[in-house]
Coordinates of C-alpha atoms and ligand atoms in Angstrom, one line a residue:
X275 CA 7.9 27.9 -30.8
X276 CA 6.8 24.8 -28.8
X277 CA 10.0 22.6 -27.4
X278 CA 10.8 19.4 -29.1
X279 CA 12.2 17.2 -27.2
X280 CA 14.3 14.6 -29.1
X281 CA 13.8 11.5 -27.6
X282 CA 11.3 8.8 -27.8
X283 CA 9.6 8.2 -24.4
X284 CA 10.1 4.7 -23.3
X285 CA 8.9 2.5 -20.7
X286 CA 10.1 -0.4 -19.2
X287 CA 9.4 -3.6 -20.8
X288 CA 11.7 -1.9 -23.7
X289 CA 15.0 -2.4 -21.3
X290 CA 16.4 -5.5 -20.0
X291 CA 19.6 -5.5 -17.9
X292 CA 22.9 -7.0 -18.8
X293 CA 24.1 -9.8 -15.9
X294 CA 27.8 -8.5 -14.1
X295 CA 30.1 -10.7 -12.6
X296 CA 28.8 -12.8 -10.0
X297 CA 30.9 -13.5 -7.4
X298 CA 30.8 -16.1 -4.4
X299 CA 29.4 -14.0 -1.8
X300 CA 26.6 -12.6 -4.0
X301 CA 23.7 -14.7 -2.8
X302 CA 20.0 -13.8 -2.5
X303 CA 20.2 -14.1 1.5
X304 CA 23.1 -11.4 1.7
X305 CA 20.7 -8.7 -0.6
X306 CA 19.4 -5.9 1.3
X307 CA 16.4 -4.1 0.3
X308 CA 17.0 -1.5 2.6
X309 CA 16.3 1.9 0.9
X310 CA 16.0 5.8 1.9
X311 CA 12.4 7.1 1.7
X312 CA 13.3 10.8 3.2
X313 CA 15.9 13.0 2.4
X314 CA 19.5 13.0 3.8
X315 CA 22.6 14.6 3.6
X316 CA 25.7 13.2 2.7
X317 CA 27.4 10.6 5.3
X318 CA 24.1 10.6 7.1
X319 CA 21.0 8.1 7.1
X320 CA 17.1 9.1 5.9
X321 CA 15.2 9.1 9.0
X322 CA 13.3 6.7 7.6
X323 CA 14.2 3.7 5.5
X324 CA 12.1 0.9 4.0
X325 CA 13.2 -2.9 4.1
X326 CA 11.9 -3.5 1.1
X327 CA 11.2 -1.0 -1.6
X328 CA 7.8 -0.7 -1.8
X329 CA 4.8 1.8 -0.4
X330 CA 1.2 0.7 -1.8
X331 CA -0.1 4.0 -3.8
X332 CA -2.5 6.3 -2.5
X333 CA -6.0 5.2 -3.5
X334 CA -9.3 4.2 -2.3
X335 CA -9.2 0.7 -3.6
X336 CA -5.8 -0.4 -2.1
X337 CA -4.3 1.6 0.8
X338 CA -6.6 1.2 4.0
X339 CA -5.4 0.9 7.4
X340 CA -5.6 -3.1 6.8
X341 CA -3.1 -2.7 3.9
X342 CA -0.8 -0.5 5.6
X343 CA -0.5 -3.0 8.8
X344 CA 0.2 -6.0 6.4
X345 CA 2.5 -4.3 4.5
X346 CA 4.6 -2.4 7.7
X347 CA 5.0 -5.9 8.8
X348 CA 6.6 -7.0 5.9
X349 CA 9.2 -3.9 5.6
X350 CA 7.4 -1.8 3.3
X351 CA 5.0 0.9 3.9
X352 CA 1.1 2.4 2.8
X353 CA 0.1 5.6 2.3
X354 CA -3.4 5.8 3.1
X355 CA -5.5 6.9 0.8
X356 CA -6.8 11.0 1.6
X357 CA -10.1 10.9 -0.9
X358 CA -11.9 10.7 2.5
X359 CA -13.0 12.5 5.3
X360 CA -10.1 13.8 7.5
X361 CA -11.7 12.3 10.6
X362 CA -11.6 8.8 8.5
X363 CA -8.4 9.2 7.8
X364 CA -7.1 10.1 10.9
X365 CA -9.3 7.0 12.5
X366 CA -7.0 4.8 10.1
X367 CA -3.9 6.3 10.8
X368 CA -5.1 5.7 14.2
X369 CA -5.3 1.8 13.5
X370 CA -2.3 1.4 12.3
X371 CA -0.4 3.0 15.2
X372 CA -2.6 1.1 17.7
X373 CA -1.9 -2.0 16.2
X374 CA -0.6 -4.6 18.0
X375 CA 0.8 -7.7 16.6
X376 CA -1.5 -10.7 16.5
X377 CA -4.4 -8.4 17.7
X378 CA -7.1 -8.3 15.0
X379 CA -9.9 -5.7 14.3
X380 CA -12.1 -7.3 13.2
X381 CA -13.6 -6.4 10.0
X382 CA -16.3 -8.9 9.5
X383 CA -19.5 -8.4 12.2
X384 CA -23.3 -8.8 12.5
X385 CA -26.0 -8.6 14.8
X386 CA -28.2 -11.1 16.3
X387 CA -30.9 -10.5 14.0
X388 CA -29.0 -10.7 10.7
X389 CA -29.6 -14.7 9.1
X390 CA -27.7 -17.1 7.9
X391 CA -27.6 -15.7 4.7
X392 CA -26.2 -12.6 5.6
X393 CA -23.4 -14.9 7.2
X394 CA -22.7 -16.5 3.9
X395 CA -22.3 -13.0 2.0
X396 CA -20.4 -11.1 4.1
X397 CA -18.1 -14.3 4.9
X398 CA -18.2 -14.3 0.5
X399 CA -16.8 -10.3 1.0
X400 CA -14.5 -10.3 3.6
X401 CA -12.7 -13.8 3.2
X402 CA -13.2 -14.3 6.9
X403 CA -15.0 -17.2 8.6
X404 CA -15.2 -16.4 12.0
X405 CA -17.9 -13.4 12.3
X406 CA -18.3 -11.1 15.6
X407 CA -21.6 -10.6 16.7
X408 CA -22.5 -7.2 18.6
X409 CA -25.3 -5.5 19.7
X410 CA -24.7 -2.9 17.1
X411 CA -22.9 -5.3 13.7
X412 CA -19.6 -3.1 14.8
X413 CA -16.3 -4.3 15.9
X414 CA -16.5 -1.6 19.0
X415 CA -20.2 -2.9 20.0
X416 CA -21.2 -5.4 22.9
X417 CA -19.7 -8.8 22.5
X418 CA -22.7 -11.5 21.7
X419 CA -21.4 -14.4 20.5
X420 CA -19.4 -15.5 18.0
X421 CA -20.1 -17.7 14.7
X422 CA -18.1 -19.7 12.9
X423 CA -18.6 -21.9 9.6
X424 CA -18.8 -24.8 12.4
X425 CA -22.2 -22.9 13.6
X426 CA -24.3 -24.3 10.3
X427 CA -25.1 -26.4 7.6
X428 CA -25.7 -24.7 4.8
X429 CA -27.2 -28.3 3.1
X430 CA -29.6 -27.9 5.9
X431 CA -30.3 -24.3 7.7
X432 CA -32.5 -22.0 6.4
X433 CA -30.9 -19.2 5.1
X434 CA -33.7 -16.8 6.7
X435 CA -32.3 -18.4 10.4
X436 CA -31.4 -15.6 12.5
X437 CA -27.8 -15.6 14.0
X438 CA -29.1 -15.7 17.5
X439 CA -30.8 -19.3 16.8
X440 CA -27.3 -21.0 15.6
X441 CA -24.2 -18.4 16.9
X442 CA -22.0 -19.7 19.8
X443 CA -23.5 -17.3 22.7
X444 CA -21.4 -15.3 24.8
X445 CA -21.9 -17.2 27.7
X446 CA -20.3 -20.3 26.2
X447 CA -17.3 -18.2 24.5
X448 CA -13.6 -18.2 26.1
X449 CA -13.1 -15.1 26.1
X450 CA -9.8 -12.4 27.0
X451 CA -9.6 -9.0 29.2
X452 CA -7.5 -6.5 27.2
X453 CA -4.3 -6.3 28.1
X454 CA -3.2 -9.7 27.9
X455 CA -0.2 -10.5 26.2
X456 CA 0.3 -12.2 22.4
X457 CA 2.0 -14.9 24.7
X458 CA -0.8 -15.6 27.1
X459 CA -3.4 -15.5 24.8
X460 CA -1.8 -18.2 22.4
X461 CA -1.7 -20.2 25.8
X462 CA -5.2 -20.0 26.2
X463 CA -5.8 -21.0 22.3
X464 CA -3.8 -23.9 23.0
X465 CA -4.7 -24.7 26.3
X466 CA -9.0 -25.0 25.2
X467 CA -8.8 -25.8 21.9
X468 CA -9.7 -22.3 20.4
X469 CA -9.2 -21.4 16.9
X470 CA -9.9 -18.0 18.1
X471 CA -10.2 -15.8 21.2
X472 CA -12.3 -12.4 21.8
X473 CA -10.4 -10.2 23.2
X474 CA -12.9 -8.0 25.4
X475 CA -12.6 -4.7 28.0
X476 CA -14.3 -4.9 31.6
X477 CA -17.5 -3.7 30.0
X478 CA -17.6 -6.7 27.2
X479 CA -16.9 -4.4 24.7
X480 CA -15.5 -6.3 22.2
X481 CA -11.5 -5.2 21.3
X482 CA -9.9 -7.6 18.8
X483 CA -9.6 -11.4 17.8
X484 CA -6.4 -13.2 18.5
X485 CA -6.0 -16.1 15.6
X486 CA -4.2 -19.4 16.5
X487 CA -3.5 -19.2 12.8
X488 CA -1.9 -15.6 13.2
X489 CA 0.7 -16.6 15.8
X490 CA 3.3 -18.2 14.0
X491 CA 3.0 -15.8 11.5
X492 CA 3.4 -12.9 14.0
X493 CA 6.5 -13.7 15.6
X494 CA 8.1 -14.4 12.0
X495 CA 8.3 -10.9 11.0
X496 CA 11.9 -9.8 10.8
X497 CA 11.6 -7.1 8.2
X498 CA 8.8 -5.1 10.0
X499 CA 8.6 -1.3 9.9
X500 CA 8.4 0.4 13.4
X501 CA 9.4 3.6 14.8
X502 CA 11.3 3.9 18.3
X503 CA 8.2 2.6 20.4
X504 CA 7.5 -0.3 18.0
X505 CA 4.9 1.2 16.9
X506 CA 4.5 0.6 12.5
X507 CA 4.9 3.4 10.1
X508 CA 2.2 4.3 8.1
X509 CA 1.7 7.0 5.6
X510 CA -1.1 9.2 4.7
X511 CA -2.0 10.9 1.4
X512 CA -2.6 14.7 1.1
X513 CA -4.6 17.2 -1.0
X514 CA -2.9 20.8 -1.9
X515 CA -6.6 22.6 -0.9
X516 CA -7.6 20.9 3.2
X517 CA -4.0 21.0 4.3
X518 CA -4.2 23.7 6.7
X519 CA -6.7 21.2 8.3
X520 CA -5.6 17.9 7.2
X521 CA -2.1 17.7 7.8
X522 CA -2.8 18.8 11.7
X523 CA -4.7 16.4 12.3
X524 CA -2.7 13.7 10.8
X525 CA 0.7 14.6 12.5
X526 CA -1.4 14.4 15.8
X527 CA -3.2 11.0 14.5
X528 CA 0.9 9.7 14.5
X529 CA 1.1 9.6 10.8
X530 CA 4.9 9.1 10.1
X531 CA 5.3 10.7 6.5
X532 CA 2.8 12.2 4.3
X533 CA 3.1 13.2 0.7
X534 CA 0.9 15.0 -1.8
X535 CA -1.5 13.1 -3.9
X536 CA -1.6 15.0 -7.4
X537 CA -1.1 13.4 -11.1
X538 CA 0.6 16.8 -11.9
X539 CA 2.4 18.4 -9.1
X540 CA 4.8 20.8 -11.0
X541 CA 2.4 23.4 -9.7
X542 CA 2.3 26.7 -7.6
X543 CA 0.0 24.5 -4.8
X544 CA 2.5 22.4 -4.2
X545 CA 5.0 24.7 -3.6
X546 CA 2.4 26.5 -1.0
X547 CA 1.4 23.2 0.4
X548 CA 4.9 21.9 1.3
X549 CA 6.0 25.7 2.0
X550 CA 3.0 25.7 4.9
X551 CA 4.1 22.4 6.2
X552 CA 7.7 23.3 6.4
X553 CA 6.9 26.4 7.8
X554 CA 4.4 25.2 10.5
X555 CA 6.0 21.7 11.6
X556 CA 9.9 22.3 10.1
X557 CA 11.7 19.1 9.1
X558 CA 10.1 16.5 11.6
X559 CA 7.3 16.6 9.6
X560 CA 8.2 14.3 6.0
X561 CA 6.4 15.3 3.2
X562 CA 6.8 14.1 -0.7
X563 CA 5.5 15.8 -3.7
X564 CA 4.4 14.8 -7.0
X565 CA 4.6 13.6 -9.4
X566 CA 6.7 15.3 -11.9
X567 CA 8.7 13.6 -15.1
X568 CA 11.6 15.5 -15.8
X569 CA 14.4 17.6 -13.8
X570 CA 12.7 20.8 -14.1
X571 CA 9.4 19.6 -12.1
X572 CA 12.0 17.8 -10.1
X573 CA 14.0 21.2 -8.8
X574 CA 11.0 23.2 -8.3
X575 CA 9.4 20.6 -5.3
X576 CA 12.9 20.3 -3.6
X577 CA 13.3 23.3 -3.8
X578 CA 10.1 24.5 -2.3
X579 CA 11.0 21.8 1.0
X580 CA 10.2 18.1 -0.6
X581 CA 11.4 15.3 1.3
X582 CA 11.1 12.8 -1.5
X583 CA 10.0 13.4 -5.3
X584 CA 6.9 11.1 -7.1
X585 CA 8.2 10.6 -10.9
X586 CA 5.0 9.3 -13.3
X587 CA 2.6 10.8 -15.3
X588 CA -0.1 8.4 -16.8
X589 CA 1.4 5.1 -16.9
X590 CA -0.5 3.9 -14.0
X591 CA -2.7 0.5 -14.9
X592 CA -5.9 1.9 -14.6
X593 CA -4.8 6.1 -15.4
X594 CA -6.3 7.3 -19.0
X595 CA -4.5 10.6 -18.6
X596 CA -2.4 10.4 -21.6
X597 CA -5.5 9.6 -23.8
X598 CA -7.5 12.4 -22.0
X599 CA -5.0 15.1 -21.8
X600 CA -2.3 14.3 -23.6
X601 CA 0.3 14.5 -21.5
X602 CA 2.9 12.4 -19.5
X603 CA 6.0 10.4 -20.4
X604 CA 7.3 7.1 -20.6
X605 CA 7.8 5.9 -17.4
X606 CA 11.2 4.5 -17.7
X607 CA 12.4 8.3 -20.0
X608 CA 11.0 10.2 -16.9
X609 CA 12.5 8.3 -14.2
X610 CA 16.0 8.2 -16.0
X611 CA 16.3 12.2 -16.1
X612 CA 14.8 12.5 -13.0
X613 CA 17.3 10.2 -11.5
X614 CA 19.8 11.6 -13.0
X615 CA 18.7 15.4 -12.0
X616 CA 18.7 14.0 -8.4
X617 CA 22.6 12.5 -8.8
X618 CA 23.7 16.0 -9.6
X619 CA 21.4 17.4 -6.7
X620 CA 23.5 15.3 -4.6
X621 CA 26.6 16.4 -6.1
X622 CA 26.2 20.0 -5.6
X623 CA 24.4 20.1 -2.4
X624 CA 25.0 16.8 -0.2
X625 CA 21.6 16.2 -0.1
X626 CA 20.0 13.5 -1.4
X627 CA 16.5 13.5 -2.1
X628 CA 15.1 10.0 -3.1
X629 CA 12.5 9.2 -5.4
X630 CA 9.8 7.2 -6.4
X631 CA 8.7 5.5 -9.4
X632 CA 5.0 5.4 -9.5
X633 CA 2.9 3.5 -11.5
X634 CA 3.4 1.5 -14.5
X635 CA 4.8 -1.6 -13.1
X636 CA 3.3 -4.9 -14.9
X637 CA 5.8 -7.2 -14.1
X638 CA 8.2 -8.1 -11.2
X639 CA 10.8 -7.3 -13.7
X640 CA 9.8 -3.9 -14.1
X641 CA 10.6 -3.4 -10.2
X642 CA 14.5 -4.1 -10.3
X643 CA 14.6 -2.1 -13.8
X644 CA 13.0 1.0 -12.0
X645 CA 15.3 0.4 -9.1
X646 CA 18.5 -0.1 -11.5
X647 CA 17.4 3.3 -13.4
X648 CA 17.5 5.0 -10.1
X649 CA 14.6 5.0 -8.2
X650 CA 14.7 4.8 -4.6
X651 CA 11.4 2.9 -4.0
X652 CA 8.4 2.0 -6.3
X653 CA 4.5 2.9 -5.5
X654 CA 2.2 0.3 -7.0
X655 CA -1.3 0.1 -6.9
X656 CA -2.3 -3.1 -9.4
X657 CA 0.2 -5.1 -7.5
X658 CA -1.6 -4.5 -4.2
X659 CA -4.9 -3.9 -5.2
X660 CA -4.7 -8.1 -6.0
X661 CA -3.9 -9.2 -2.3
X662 CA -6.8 -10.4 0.1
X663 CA -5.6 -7.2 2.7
X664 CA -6.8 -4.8 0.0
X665 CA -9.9 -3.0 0.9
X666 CA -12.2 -3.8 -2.1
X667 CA -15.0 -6.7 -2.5
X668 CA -13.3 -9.8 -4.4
X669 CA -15.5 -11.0 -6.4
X670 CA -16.1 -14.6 -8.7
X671 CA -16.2 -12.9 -12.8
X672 CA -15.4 -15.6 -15.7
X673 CA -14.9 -18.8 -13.4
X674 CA -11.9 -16.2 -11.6
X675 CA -11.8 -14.8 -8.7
X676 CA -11.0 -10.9 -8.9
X677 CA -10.6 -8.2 -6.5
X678 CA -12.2 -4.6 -7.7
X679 CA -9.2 -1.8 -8.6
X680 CA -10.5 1.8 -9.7
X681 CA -8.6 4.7 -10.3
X682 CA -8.5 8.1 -8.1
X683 CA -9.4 10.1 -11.3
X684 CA -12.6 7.4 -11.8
X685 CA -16.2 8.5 -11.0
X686 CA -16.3 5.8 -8.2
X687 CA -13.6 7.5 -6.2
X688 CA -14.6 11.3 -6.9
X689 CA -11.2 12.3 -5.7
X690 CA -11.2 15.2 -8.3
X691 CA -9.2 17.1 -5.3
X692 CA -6.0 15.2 -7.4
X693 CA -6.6 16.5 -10.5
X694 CA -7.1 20.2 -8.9
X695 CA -6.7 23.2 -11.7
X696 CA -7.4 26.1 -8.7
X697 CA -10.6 27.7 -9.7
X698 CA -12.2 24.6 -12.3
X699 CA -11.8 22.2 -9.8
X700 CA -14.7 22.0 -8.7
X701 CA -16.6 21.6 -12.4
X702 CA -13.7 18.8 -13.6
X703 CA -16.3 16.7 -15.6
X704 CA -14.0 14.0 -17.3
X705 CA -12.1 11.4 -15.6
X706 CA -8.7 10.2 -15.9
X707 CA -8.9 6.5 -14.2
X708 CA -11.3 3.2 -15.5
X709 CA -12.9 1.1 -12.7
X710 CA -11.6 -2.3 -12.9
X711 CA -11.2 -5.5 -12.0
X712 CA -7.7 -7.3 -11.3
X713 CA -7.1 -10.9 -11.3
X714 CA -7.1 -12.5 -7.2
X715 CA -3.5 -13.2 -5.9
X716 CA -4.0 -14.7 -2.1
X717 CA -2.1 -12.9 0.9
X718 CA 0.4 -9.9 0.8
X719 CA 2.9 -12.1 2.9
X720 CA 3.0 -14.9 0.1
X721 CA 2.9 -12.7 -3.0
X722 CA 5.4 -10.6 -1.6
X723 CA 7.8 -13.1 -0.8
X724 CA 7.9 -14.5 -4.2
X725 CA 8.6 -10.7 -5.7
X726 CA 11.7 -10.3 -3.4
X727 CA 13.5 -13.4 -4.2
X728 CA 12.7 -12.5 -7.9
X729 CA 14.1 -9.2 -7.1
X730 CA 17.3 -10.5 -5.1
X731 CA 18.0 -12.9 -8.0
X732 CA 18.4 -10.2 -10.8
X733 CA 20.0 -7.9 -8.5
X734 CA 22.4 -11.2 -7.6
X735 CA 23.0 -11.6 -11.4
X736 CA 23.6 -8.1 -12.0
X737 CA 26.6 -8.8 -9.3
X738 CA 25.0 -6.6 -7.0
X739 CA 23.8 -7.0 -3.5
X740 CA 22.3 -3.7 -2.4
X741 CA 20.0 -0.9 -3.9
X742 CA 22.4 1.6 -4.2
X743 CA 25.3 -1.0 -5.9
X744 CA 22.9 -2.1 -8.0
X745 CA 22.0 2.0 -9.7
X746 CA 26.0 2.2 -9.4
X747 CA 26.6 -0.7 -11.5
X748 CA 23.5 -1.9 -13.8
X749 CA 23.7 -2.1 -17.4
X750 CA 20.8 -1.5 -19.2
X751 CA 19.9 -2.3 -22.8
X752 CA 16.9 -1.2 -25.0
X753 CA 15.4 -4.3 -26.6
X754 CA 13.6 -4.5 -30.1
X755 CA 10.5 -5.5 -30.9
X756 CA 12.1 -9.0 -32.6
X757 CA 13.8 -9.5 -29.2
X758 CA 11.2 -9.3 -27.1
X759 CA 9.2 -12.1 -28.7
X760 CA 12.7 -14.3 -28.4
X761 CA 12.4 -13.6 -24.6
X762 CA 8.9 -15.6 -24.3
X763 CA 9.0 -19.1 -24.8
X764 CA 9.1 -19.4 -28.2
X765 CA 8.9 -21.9 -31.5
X766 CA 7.5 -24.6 -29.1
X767 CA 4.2 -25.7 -28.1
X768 CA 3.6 -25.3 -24.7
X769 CA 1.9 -28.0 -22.4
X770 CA -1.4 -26.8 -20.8
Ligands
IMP1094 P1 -0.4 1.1 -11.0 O1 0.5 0.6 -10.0 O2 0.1 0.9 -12.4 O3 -1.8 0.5 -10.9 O4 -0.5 2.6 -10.8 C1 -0.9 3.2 -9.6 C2 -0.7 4.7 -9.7 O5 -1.6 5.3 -10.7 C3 -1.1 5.5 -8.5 O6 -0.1 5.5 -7.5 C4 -1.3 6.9 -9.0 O7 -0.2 7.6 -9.3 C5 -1.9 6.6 -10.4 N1 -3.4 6.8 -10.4 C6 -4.3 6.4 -9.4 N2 -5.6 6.7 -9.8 C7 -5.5 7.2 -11.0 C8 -6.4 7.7 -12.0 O8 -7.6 7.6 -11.8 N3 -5.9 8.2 -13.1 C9 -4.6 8.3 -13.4 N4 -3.7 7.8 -12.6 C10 -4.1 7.3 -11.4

């Protein structure tokens, strides 16, 4: 007879939590978000830890090296997406460990022969105004110019005027030889003027762009993410069928930590997939598994060599799993037993294997709940997908600006490696993610800023000012129905 399980499965806008004593010293600037993302055993520290608890999820439309450089900066961490080619991939990881503060890729780049109206879309796409032009419309090509929304007139160009009529030529450009320092190259924005400078090599390739607008920004970054050599930490999505071949190449591309993208992973490839990585690389190569929802999913990836454990089954924003399937949990009942199957973990073994709560966040509420029920660290992909640094088009619908958001299970990404059944992969015909649009939030930097305070404020209420006080002392309450309304403003009339 089937197993009933006698619980309802809840989620997390049915819990608030109760406020603790606040006492003097528990302020928002004395919260740390520090957090373990990779195991540890007891008395020791996780290799690596996040300063704020958050990695960007593992999909085509948010986590692209761009992401995972704007997020590493401001302490949390991407894993890039693996629906792609592995030589893509790798070329991202790549990115993100060549990055150097205040030097820009540039991501927006023409020819001499595109027009002016070419200028005006892709300056529409990419948010940029300042536009490379190559002989080849790459950032790597020949440095030709550069043009700049001080190049036309819209009111009066033509928009079939080629670039080469109106750009600022190459011969007029200050320019930079690579390897010049953040420092010296601010000096030379200040010193003519510049709103931006081409950094180029001794055969005018062109390298990066150094923003006057970036430099402030650069040196402010205290809760950055670097290894030893300052290098940032970026992660990288797996499949459980390339990996022989993938994860090689991605351990030599520099990728830090790499986990398995599955939306069931309480599976014999899993087990194979982390055995062969554990067994090829040992523990200096990090991998998490996932995702499971209860205890027994939970024991069977730690114990086949998981470094950290993915909880959520179809409460993602854009995931129809539980309508196609029928099957998953409610994200706040899952992460609880997980959680709590990971406490006793600890106490039997002295190892502590963290875990993250994927998926299913709506509200910056939801974020200190998930943390207060146990999780080590939250994946999110709506919250991201939002931010300019996201990789998809943003886009004007309704009198709004929105930024595109699909699932990995959607038609559009094709990633049917993440749903893999073994021998039916391949002829999966039904998806389990929407394509979508989500509403346009402005920079990572700004949005995330406002999340942590929220975050630190709760957490400060609670009387708590770390992660691990916080699972140690929250109290959490179910709410009714009724008592959610009487947490909205209520029985006025609110102003417009
Ligand atoms: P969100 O933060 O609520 O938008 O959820 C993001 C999470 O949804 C990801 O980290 C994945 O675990 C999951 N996900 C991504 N694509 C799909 C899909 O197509 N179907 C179901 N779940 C998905």
């Amino acid at each position: 007879m089937a197993q009933y399980l006698n619980e309802t499965s809840r989620t997390f806008s049915e819990y608030l939590l109760i406020p603790g004593l606040t006492t003097k010293d528990c302020v928002p600037n004395k919260v740390s978000l520090k957090t373990p993302l990779t195991k540890f055993n007891k008395g020791e520290v996780s290799d690596i830890e996040l300063n704020v608890p958050f990695v960007s999820a593992i999909m085509q439309s948010v986590s692209d090296d761009n992401m995972a450089i704007a997020l590493a900066k401001n302490g949390g961490l991407s894993f890039i997406f693996g629906s792609q080619s592995i030589e893509e991939q790798t070329e991202m990881i790549r990115k993100v460990k060549n990055h150097k503060s205040g030097f820009v890729i540039s991501t927006a780049n023409l020819t001499e022969e595109h027009t002016l109206k070419d200028v005006i879309l892709l300056k529409g796409k990419t948010g940029h105004s300042t536009i490379a032009i190559t002989d080849n419309g790459k950032a790597e090509g020949k440095l030709l110019g550069i043009v700049t929304s001080r190049d036309y007139r819209v009111t009066n160009d033509s928009l079939d005027k080629k670039v080469k009529e109106f750009m600022t030529p190459f011969s007029n450009l200050v320019t930079a030889e690579l390897g010049i320092s953040l420092k010296e190259a601010n000096d030379i924005i200040w010193e003519h003027k510049l709103n931006s400078l081409p950094v180029i090599d001794e055969n005018n390739n062109f390298k990066f762009f150094v923003f006057r607008k970036d430099y402030d920004n650069h040196k402010d970054n205290p809760l950055e993410l670097s290894d030893y050599q300052k290098k940032l930490i970026v992660g990288a999505g797996i499949n459980t069928r390339d990996y022989k071949e993938r994860v090689p190449a991605l351990v030599e591309a520099g990728a830090d930590v790499l986990c398995i993208d599955s939306s069931d992973g309480f599976s014999e490839w899993q087990k194979e997939t982390l055995e062969y990585i554990k067994s090829k690389f040992g523990e200096k190569v990090k991998v998490g598994a996932g995702n499971v929802v209860d205890k027994e999913g939970f024991l069977y990836l730690v114990e086949a060599g998981a470094d950290f454990i993915k909880v959520g089954v179809g409460g993602g924003s854009i995931c129809i799993t539980r309508e196609t399937k029928g099957i998953g949990r409610g994200q706040a009942t899952a992460l609880i037993e997980v959680a709590d199957a990971r406490d006793e973990y600890f106490k039997e073994t002295g190892v502590y294997i963290p875990i993250c709560s994927d998926g299913g966040i709506a509200q910056d509420y939801h974020m200190v709940l998930a943390l207060a029920m146990g999780a080590d660290f939250l994946m999110m992909g709506r919250y991201f997908a939002r931010f300019d640094e996201s990789p998809t088009r943003k886009l004007m619908v309704g009198g709004n600006y929105v930024k595109e958001y699909w699932g990995e299970g959607s038609n559009r990404a094709r990633n049917w490696q993440r749903y893999d059944m073994g021998d039916t992969a391949d002829g999966l015909k039904f998806e389990e993610g929407v394509d979508s649009y989500v509403p346009y939030a402005g920079t990572l930097k700004d949005n995330l800023a406002v999340t942590v305070g929220k975050i630190k404020s709760t957490m400060c209420s609670c009387g708590t000012i770390s992660i691990a006080l916080l699972k140690e002392k929250a109290k959490i309450t179910l709410v009714s129905s009724v008592s959610i309304v009487e947490g909205g403003a209520h029985d006025v009339i609110v102003k417009e």
